[in-house]
PDB file of C-alpha atoms in Angstrom:
ATOM      1  CA  MET A   1     -68.564 -15.419  50.172  1.00  0.00           C
ATOM      2  CA  GLU A   2     -70.140 -18.435  48.391  1.00  0.00           C
ATOM      3  CA  SER A   3     -72.480 -16.895  46.476  1.00  0.00           C
ATOM      4  CA  MET A   4     -68.873 -15.651  44.940  1.00  0.00           C
ATOM      5  CA  LYS A   5     -68.263 -19.356  44.874  1.00  0.00           C
ATOM      6  CA  HIS A   6     -71.898 -19.613  43.337  1.00  0.00           C
ATOM      7  CA  THR A   7     -71.576 -16.293  41.053  1.00  0.00           C
ATOM      8  CA  ILE A   8     -68.082 -17.835  39.292  1.00  0.00           C
ATOM      9  CA  ALA A   9     -68.443 -21.240  38.964  1.00  0.00           C
ATOM     10  CA  GLU A  10     -72.114 -19.908  37.271  1.00  0.00           C
ATOM     11  CA  LEU A  11     -69.455 -17.390  34.878  1.00  0.00           C
ATOM     12  CA  SER A  12     -67.717 -20.363  33.399  1.00  0.00           C
ATOM     13  CA  GLU A  13     -69.617 -22.493  32.410  1.00  0.00           C
ATOM     14  CA  HIS A  14     -71.769 -19.599  30.532  1.00  0.00           C
ATOM     15  CA  PHE A  15     -69.001 -18.683  28.555  1.00  0.00           C
ATOM     16  CA  ASN A  16     -67.939 -22.507  28.579  1.00  0.00           C
ATOM     17  CA  SER A  17     -71.258 -22.504  25.991  1.00  0.00           C
ATOM     18  CA  LYS A  18     -71.032 -19.236  24.636  1.00  0.00           C
ATOM     19  CA  MET A  19     -67.609 -20.127  23.480  1.00  0.00           C
ATOM     20  CA  ALA A  20     -68.134 -23.310  21.993  1.00  0.00           C
ATOM     21  CA  GLU A  21     -71.259 -22.207  20.507  1.00  0.00           C
ATOM     22  CA  PHE A  22     -69.051 -19.140  18.548  1.00  0.00           C
ATOM     23  CA  GLN A  23     -66.300 -21.993  18.128  1.00  0.00           C
ATOM     24  CA  LYS A  24     -68.645 -24.008  16.319  1.00  0.00           C
ATOM     25  CA  GLN A  25     -70.458 -21.136  14.212  1.00  0.00           C
ATOM     26  CA  LEU A  26     -66.817 -20.072  13.422  1.00  0.00           C
ATOM     27  CA  GLN A  27     -65.328 -23.368  12.179  1.00  0.00           C
ATOM     28  CA  THR A  28     -68.689 -23.126   9.487  1.00  0.00           C
ATOM     29  CA  SER A  29     -67.637 -19.731   8.727  1.00  0.00           C
ATOM     30  CA  SER A  30     -64.208 -20.949   7.820  1.00  0.00           C
ATOM     31  CA  ALA A  31     -65.585 -24.274   5.649  1.00  0.00           C
ATOM     32  CA  SER A  32     -68.300 -21.790   3.082  1.00  0.00           C
ATOM     33  CA  ALA A  33     -66.140 -18.544   2.944  1.00  0.00           C
ATOM     34  CA  THR A  34     -64.338 -17.478   0.189  1.00  0.00           C
ATOM     35  CA  SER A  35     -61.461 -16.528   2.828  1.00  0.00           C
ATOM     36  CA  PRO A  36     -60.194 -18.493   5.047  1.00  0.00           C
ATOM     37  CA  ALA A  37     -60.702 -16.902   8.572  1.00  0.00           C
ATOM     38  CA  SER A  38     -57.561 -18.064  10.308  1.00  0.00           C
ATOM     39  CA  THR A  39     -57.105 -14.664  12.006  1.00  0.00           C
ATOM     40  CA  ILE A  40     -60.145 -14.877  13.880  1.00  0.00           C
ATOM     41  CA  ALA A  41     -59.781 -17.866  15.177  1.00  0.00           C
ATOM     42  CA  THR A  42     -56.830 -17.314  16.125  1.00  0.00           C
ATOM     43  CA  GLN A  43     -57.897 -14.342  17.782  1.00  0.00           C
ATOM     44  CA  PHE A  44     -60.467 -15.954  19.750  1.00  0.00           C
ATOM     45  CA  SER A  45     -57.700 -18.514  20.619  1.00  0.00           C
ATOM     46  CA  THR A  46     -56.238 -16.664  22.810  1.00  0.00           C
ATOM     47  CA  PHE A  47     -59.061 -14.128  23.778  1.00  0.00           C
ATOM     48  CA  ARG A  48     -60.509 -18.153  24.818  1.00  0.00           C
ATOM     49  CA  SER A  49     -57.053 -18.589  26.679  1.00  0.00           C
ATOM     50  CA  PHE A  50     -56.784 -15.186  29.319  1.00  0.00           C
ATOM     51  CA  VAL A  51     -60.490 -15.887  29.712  1.00  0.00           C
ATOM     52  CA  LEU A  52     -59.876 -19.120  31.486  1.00  0.00           C
ATOM     53  CA  THR A  53     -56.681 -18.059  32.781  1.00  0.00           C
ATOM     54  CA  ALA A  54     -58.141 -14.904  34.703  1.00  0.00           C
ATOM     55  CA  LEU A  55     -61.639 -17.009  35.633  1.00  0.00           C
ATOM     56  CA  GLU A  56     -58.382 -19.025  37.355  1.00  0.00           C
ATOM     57  CA  GLY A  57     -56.812 -16.835  39.104  1.00  0.00           C
ATOM     58  CA  LEU A  58     -59.989 -15.243  40.217  1.00  0.00           C
ATOM     59  CA  GLN A  59     -61.744 -19.465  41.612  1.00  0.00           C
ATOM     60  CA  LYS A  60     -57.302 -19.345  43.779  1.00  0.00           C
ATOM     61  CA  GLN A  61     -58.050 -16.675  45.058  1.00  0.00           C
ATOM     62  CA  LEU A  62     -61.493 -16.999  47.018  1.00  0.00           C
ATOM     63  CA  ASP A  63     -59.985 -20.224  47.554  1.00  0.00           C
ATOM     64  CA  VAL A  64     -57.660 -18.701  49.281  1.00  0.00           C
ATOM     65  CA  LEU A  65     -59.902 -16.111  50.853  1.00  0.00           C
ATOM     66  CA  SER A  66     -62.184 -18.545  52.033  1.00  0.00           C
ATOM     67  CA  ARG A  67     -59.267 -21.171  53.831  1.00  0.00           C
ATOM     68  CA  LYS A  68     -58.435 -17.337  55.664  1.00  0.00           C
ATOM     69  CA  GLN A  69     -62.237 -17.006  56.846  1.00  0.00           C
ATOM     70  CA  ASP A  70     -62.132 -20.151  57.908  1.00  0.00           C
ATOM     71  CA  GLU A  71     -59.289 -19.940  60.019  1.00  0.00           C
ATOM     72  CA  PHE A  72     -60.494 -16.687  61.522  1.00  0.00           C
ATOM     73  CA  GLU A  73     -63.546 -18.127  62.717  1.00  0.00           C
ATOM     74  CA  MET A  74     -62.532 -21.376  64.024  1.00  0.00           C
ATOM     75  CA  ARG A  75     -59.653 -19.789  66.285  1.00  0.00           C
ATOM     76  CA  SER A  76     -62.886 -17.076  67.522  1.00  0.00           C
ATOM     77  CA  ARG A  77     -64.728 -20.904  68.335  1.00  0.00           C
ATOM     78  CA  LYS A  78     -61.296 -22.690  70.080  1.00  0.00           C
ATOM     79  CA  LYS A  79     -62.591 -21.640  73.473  1.00  0.00           C
ATOM     80  CA  ILE A  80     -65.962 -23.115  73.291  1.00  0.00           C
ATOM     81  CA  LEU A  81     -67.072 -27.197  73.445  1.00  0.00           C
ATOM     82  CA  LEU A  82     -70.107 -28.222  72.791  1.00  0.00           C
ATOM     83  CA  ILE A  83     -72.069 -30.529  75.608  1.00  0.00           C
ATOM     84  CA  HIS A  84     -74.469 -33.479  73.596  1.00  0.00           C
ATOM     85  CA  GLY A  85     -77.704 -34.626  75.144  1.00  0.00           C
ATOM     86  CA  VAL A  86     -78.150 -32.155  78.575  1.00  0.00           C
ATOM     87  CA  GLN A  87     -82.556 -32.886  78.992  1.00  0.00           C
ATOM     88  CA  GLU A  88     -84.218 -29.473  79.318  1.00  0.00           C
ATOM     89  CA  ARG A  89     -87.785 -29.963  81.936  1.00  0.00           C
ATOM     90  CA  HIS A  90     -89.860 -28.245  78.644  1.00  0.00           C
ATOM     91  CA  SER A  91     -88.880 -28.997  75.248  1.00  0.00           C
ATOM     92  CA  ARG A  92     -90.428 -28.144  72.064  1.00  0.00           C
ATOM     93  CA  SER A  93     -88.387 -31.260  70.752  1.00  0.00           C
ATOM     94  CA  ASP A  94     -87.805 -35.000  71.724  1.00  0.00           C
ATOM     95  CA  LYS A  95     -83.611 -33.780  70.878  1.00  0.00           C
ATOM     96  CA  PRO A  96     -82.197 -32.101  73.476  1.00  0.00           C
ATOM     97  CA  ARG A  97     -80.737 -28.686  71.992  1.00  0.00           C
ATOM     98  CA  ALA A  98     -76.433 -28.665  73.130  1.00  0.00           C
ATOM     99  CA  VAL A  99     -75.162 -26.675  75.809  1.00  0.00           C
ATOM    100  CA  LEU A 100     -73.281 -23.838  74.053  1.00  0.00           C
ATOM    101  CA  VAL A 101     -69.936 -23.301  76.659  1.00  0.00           C
ATOM    102  CA  LYS A 102     -67.420 -21.314  76.524  1.00  0.00           C
ATOM    103  CA  PHE A 103     -64.245 -20.772  78.115  1.00  0.00           C
ATOM    104  CA  LYS A 104     -61.774 -17.766  79.097  1.00  0.00           C
ATOM    105  CA  ASP A 105     -59.408 -19.971  79.949  1.00  0.00           C
ATOM    106  CA  PHE A 106     -58.043 -22.493  77.429  1.00  0.00           C
ATOM    107  CA  SER A 107     -55.871 -24.905  79.164  1.00  0.00           C
ATOM    108  CA  LEU A 108     -59.354 -25.766  81.215  1.00  0.00           C
ATOM    109  CA  ARG A 109     -60.615 -26.302  77.901  1.00  0.00           C
ATOM    110  CA  ASN A 110     -58.328 -29.215  76.971  1.00  0.00           C
ATOM    111  CA  LYS A 111     -58.614 -30.519  80.328  1.00  0.00           C
ATOM    112  CA  ILE A 112     -62.190 -31.467  79.958  1.00  0.00           C
ATOM    113  CA  TRP A 113     -61.976 -32.145  76.029  1.00  0.00           C
ATOM    114  CA  TYR A 114     -59.499 -34.467  77.178  1.00  0.00           C
ATOM    115  CA  SER A 115     -61.523 -36.061  80.185  1.00  0.00           C
ATOM    116  CA  LYS A 116     -64.084 -36.665  77.823  1.00  0.00           C
ATOM    117  CA  SER A 117     -63.672 -40.417  78.166  1.00  0.00           C
ATOM    118  CA  GLY A 118     -65.382 -40.312  81.762  1.00  0.00           C
ATOM    119  CA  LEU A 119     -68.546 -39.436  80.349  1.00  0.00           C
ATOM    120  CA  LYS A 120     -68.578 -43.007  78.658  1.00  0.00           C
ATOM    121  CA  ASN A 121     -72.480 -44.344  78.865  1.00  0.00           C
ATOM    122  CA  SER A 122     -73.652 -41.256  80.597  1.00  0.00           C
ATOM    123  CA  GLY A 123     -75.462 -40.672  77.753  1.00  0.00           C
ATOM    124  CA  ILE A 124     -73.604 -37.092  77.726  1.00  0.00           C
ATOM    125  CA  THR A 125     -71.769 -36.220  74.416  1.00  0.00           C
ATOM    126  CA  LEU A 126     -68.888 -33.082  74.746  1.00  0.00           C
ATOM    127  CA  SER A 127     -68.159 -31.838  70.249  1.00  0.00           C
ATOM    128  CA  GLU A 128     -66.045 -29.483  69.036  1.00  0.00           C
ATOM    129  CA  PHE A 129     -67.011 -25.950  67.466  1.00  0.00           C
ATOM    130  CA  LEU A 130     -66.459 -26.698  64.269  1.00  0.00           C
ATOM    131  CA  THR A 131     -67.387 -24.384  61.657  1.00  0.00           C
ATOM    132  CA  LYS A 132     -69.788 -25.280  58.727  1.00  0.00           C
ATOM    133  CA  GLU A 133     -66.761 -26.196  56.750  1.00  0.00           C
ATOM    134  CA  ARG A 134     -64.717 -28.555  58.376  1.00  0.00           C
ATOM    135  CA  HIS A 135     -68.417 -30.187  60.132  1.00  0.00           C
ATOM    136  CA  SER A 136     -69.105 -30.862  56.916  1.00  0.00           C
ATOM    137  CA  THR A 137     -65.535 -32.557  56.523  1.00  0.00           C
ATOM    138  CA  PHE A 138     -65.981 -34.632  59.189  1.00  0.00           C
ATOM    139  CA  VAL A 139     -69.518 -35.976  58.242  1.00  0.00           C
ATOM    140  CA  ALA A 140     -68.391 -37.173  55.351  1.00  0.00           C
ATOM    141  CA  ALA A 141     -65.763 -38.972  56.879  1.00  0.00           C
ATOM    142  CA  ARG A 142     -67.494 -41.044  59.370  1.00  0.00           C
ATOM    143  CA  GLN A 143     -70.068 -41.589  55.917  1.00  0.00           C
ATOM    144  CA  ARG A 144     -66.879 -42.787  53.850  1.00  0.00           C
ATOM    145  CA  LEU A 145     -64.635 -44.653  56.455  1.00  0.00           C
ATOM    146  CA  GLY A 146     -66.851 -44.822  59.342  1.00  0.00           C
ATOM    147  CA  VAL A 147     -66.861 -42.902  62.460  1.00  0.00           C
ATOM    148  CA  SER A 148     -64.123 -45.281  64.247  1.00  0.00           C
ATOM    149  CA  LYS A 149     -61.794 -44.178  61.851  1.00  0.00           C
ATOM    150  CA  CYS A 150     -62.813 -40.378  61.938  1.00  0.00           C
ATOM    151  CA  TRP A 151     -62.528 -37.824  64.644  1.00  0.00           C
ATOM    152  CA  THR A 152     -61.315 -34.070  65.188  1.00  0.00           C
ATOM    153  CA  LYS A 153     -57.967 -32.773  67.132  1.00  0.00           C
ATOM    154  CA  ASP A 154     -57.786 -28.876  67.633  1.00  0.00           C
ATOM    155  CA  GLY A 155     -60.735 -27.256  64.387  1.00  0.00           C
ATOM    156  CA  TYR A 156     -59.451 -30.089  62.673  1.00  0.00           C
ATOM    157  CA  VAL A 157     -60.214 -33.294  61.536  1.00  0.00           C
ATOM    158  CA  VAL A 158     -57.657 -36.337  61.491  1.00  0.00           C
ATOM    159  CA  VAL A 159     -58.605 -39.158  59.790  1.00  0.00           C
ATOM    160  CA  VAL A 160     -56.940 -42.880  59.395  1.00  0.00           C
ATOM    161  CA  GLY A 161     -55.925 -44.156  55.872  1.00  0.00           C
ATOM    162  CA  ALA A 162     -56.317 -47.833  54.073  1.00  0.00           C
ATOM    163  CA  ASP A 163     -52.025 -47.888  55.186  1.00  0.00           C
ATOM    164  CA  GLY A 164     -53.359 -46.752  58.814  1.00  0.00           C
ATOM    165  CA  SER A 165     -51.437 -43.305  58.751  1.00  0.00           C
ATOM    166  CA  GLN A 166     -53.390 -40.460  59.800  1.00  0.00           C
ATOM    167  CA  SER A 167     -54.066 -37.495  58.520  1.00  0.00           C
ATOM    168  CA  ARG A 168     -55.308 -33.897  59.575  1.00  0.00           C
ATOM    169  CA  ILE A 169     -57.720 -32.362  56.736  1.00  0.00           C
ATOM    170  CA  LEU A 170     -60.346 -29.627  56.582  1.00  0.00           C
ATOM    171  CA  THR A 171     -62.064 -29.616  53.788  1.00  0.00           C
ATOM    172  CA  VAL A 172     -63.854 -32.226  52.046  1.00  0.00           C
ATOM    173  CA  GLY A 173     -61.326 -31.538  48.737  1.00  0.00           C
ATOM    174  CA  GLU A 174     -58.381 -33.244  51.506  1.00  0.00           C
ATOM    175  CA  LEU A 175     -60.536 -36.184  52.053  1.00  0.00           C
ATOM    176  CA  ASN A 176     -61.012 -36.671  48.874  1.00  0.00           C
ATOM    177  CA  ALA A 177     -57.068 -37.004  47.874  1.00  0.00           C
ATOM    178  CA  ILE A 178     -57.331 -39.054  50.884  1.00  0.00           C
ATOM    179  CA  SER A 179     -59.983 -41.916  50.186  1.00  0.00           C
ATOM    180  CA  PRO A 180     -61.656 -40.387  47.339  1.00  0.00           C
ATOM    181  CA  LEU A 181     -65.986 -41.123  46.293  1.00  0.00           C
ATOM    182  CA  PRO A 182     -66.766 -43.953  44.736  1.00  0.00           C
ATOM    183  CA  HIS A 183     -68.932 -43.031  41.497  1.00  0.00           C
ATOM    184  CA  ASP A 184     -71.653 -45.138  41.717  1.00  0.00           C
ATOM    185  CA  ALA A 185     -72.085 -44.213  45.984  1.00  0.00           C
ATOM    186  CA  PRO A 186     -73.574 -40.710  45.951  1.00  0.00           C
ATOM    187  CA  LEU A 187     -72.456 -38.911  48.863  1.00  0.00           C
ATOM    188  CA  SER A 188     -75.862 -38.423  51.730  1.00  0.00           C
ATOM    189  CA  THR A 189     -76.396 -34.972  52.286  1.00  0.00           C
ATOM    190  CA  SER A 190     -77.436 -35.659  55.542  1.00  0.00           C
ATOM    191  CA  SER A 191     -76.376 -34.403  58.953  1.00  0.00           C
ATOM    192  CA  ALA A 192     -74.524 -36.580  61.669  1.00  0.00           C
ATOM    193  CA  PRO A 193     -75.888 -38.849  64.179  1.00  0.00           C
ATOM    194  CA  PRO A 194     -74.708 -37.287  67.816  1.00  0.00           C
ATOM    195  CA  VAL A 195     -71.018 -37.476  68.262  1.00  0.00           C
ATOM    196  CA  SER A 196     -69.709 -40.433  70.761  1.00  0.00           C
ATOM    197  CA  SER A 197     -67.385 -39.423  73.714  1.00  0.00           C
ATOM    198  CA  GLY A 198     -64.724 -41.582  71.929  1.00  0.00           C
ATOM    199  CA  PRO A 199     -62.053 -39.659  69.718  1.00  0.00           C
ATOM    200  CA  SER A 200     -65.037 -39.117  66.870  1.00  0.00           C
ATOM    201  CA  ASN A 201     -65.997 -36.240  68.214  1.00  0.00           C
ATOM    202  CA  THR A 202     -67.139 -32.124  66.303  1.00  0.00           C
ATOM    203  CA  GLY A 203     -69.658 -29.631  66.731  1.00  0.00           C
ATOM    204  CA  LYS A 204     -72.713 -28.906  64.043  1.00  0.00           C
ATOM    205  CA  VAL A 205     -72.395 -25.687  62.957  1.00  0.00           C
ATOM    206  CA  SER A 206     -75.996 -25.526  61.113  1.00  0.00           C
ATOM    207  CA  ASN A 207     -79.356 -25.864  61.896  1.00  0.00           C
ATOM    208  CA  ILE A 208     -78.400 -26.221  66.184  1.00  0.00           C
ATOM    209  CA  ARG A 209     -80.785 -25.469  68.586  1.00  0.00           C
ATOM    210  CA  THR A 210     -78.310 -24.299  71.122  1.00  0.00           C
ATOM    211  CA  LYS A 211     -79.388 -24.621  74.278  1.00  0.00           C
ATOM    212  CA  ARG A 212     -78.216 -22.156  76.981  1.00  0.00           C
ATOM    213  CA  ALA A 213     -74.369 -20.226  76.163  1.00  0.00           C
ATOM    214  CA  ILE A 214     -72.166 -20.956  79.178  1.00  0.00           C
ATOM    215  CA  LYS A 215     -69.229 -18.930  80.532  1.00  0.00           C
ATOM    216  CA  LYS A 216     -66.162 -20.627  82.554  1.00  0.00           C
TER     217      LYS A 216
END
């Protein structure tokens, strides 16, 4: 899906570049020609509009497919929680790997998830197993709004806006609509620090060193 997005973006950029070059040449030819080139200019404009509309339609369809894929993947993870901070006896890293726990009963999963405040100051934290896009959105929200103003719930990223209202979001684009990114402050791509047992909890999808999978 990501490669398709990249391909469409490259095609759009290449097309716009070539059309701008052709339009410039057309204007130069029209100025020096003995007969008007209005017909060619009109055909060019019509063709350009058609291609731009087609590319826009493809992009919208790709966005819909991407959203559906994300929803499907998140549904397959709804019974999973990640446990962070469990020490390992034999590890090649100082940072313990996350423990992935899949529950048979969704209600049991929720009971444990909503009791996570009992782990406060224990060094153990829980997080939801988010998809890559949702995790990236959560990381961006933490960096932009602060840890206390964003958390996850049922696979959604919940953010608190400047007016104090809460919103459920899934993408960075939706985050930008609530809290635009300053032009002089580019978003860092670094990973978020370990989440606490408070309201701000998430699971890192990429580069997770899973210790073991446990079914409950």
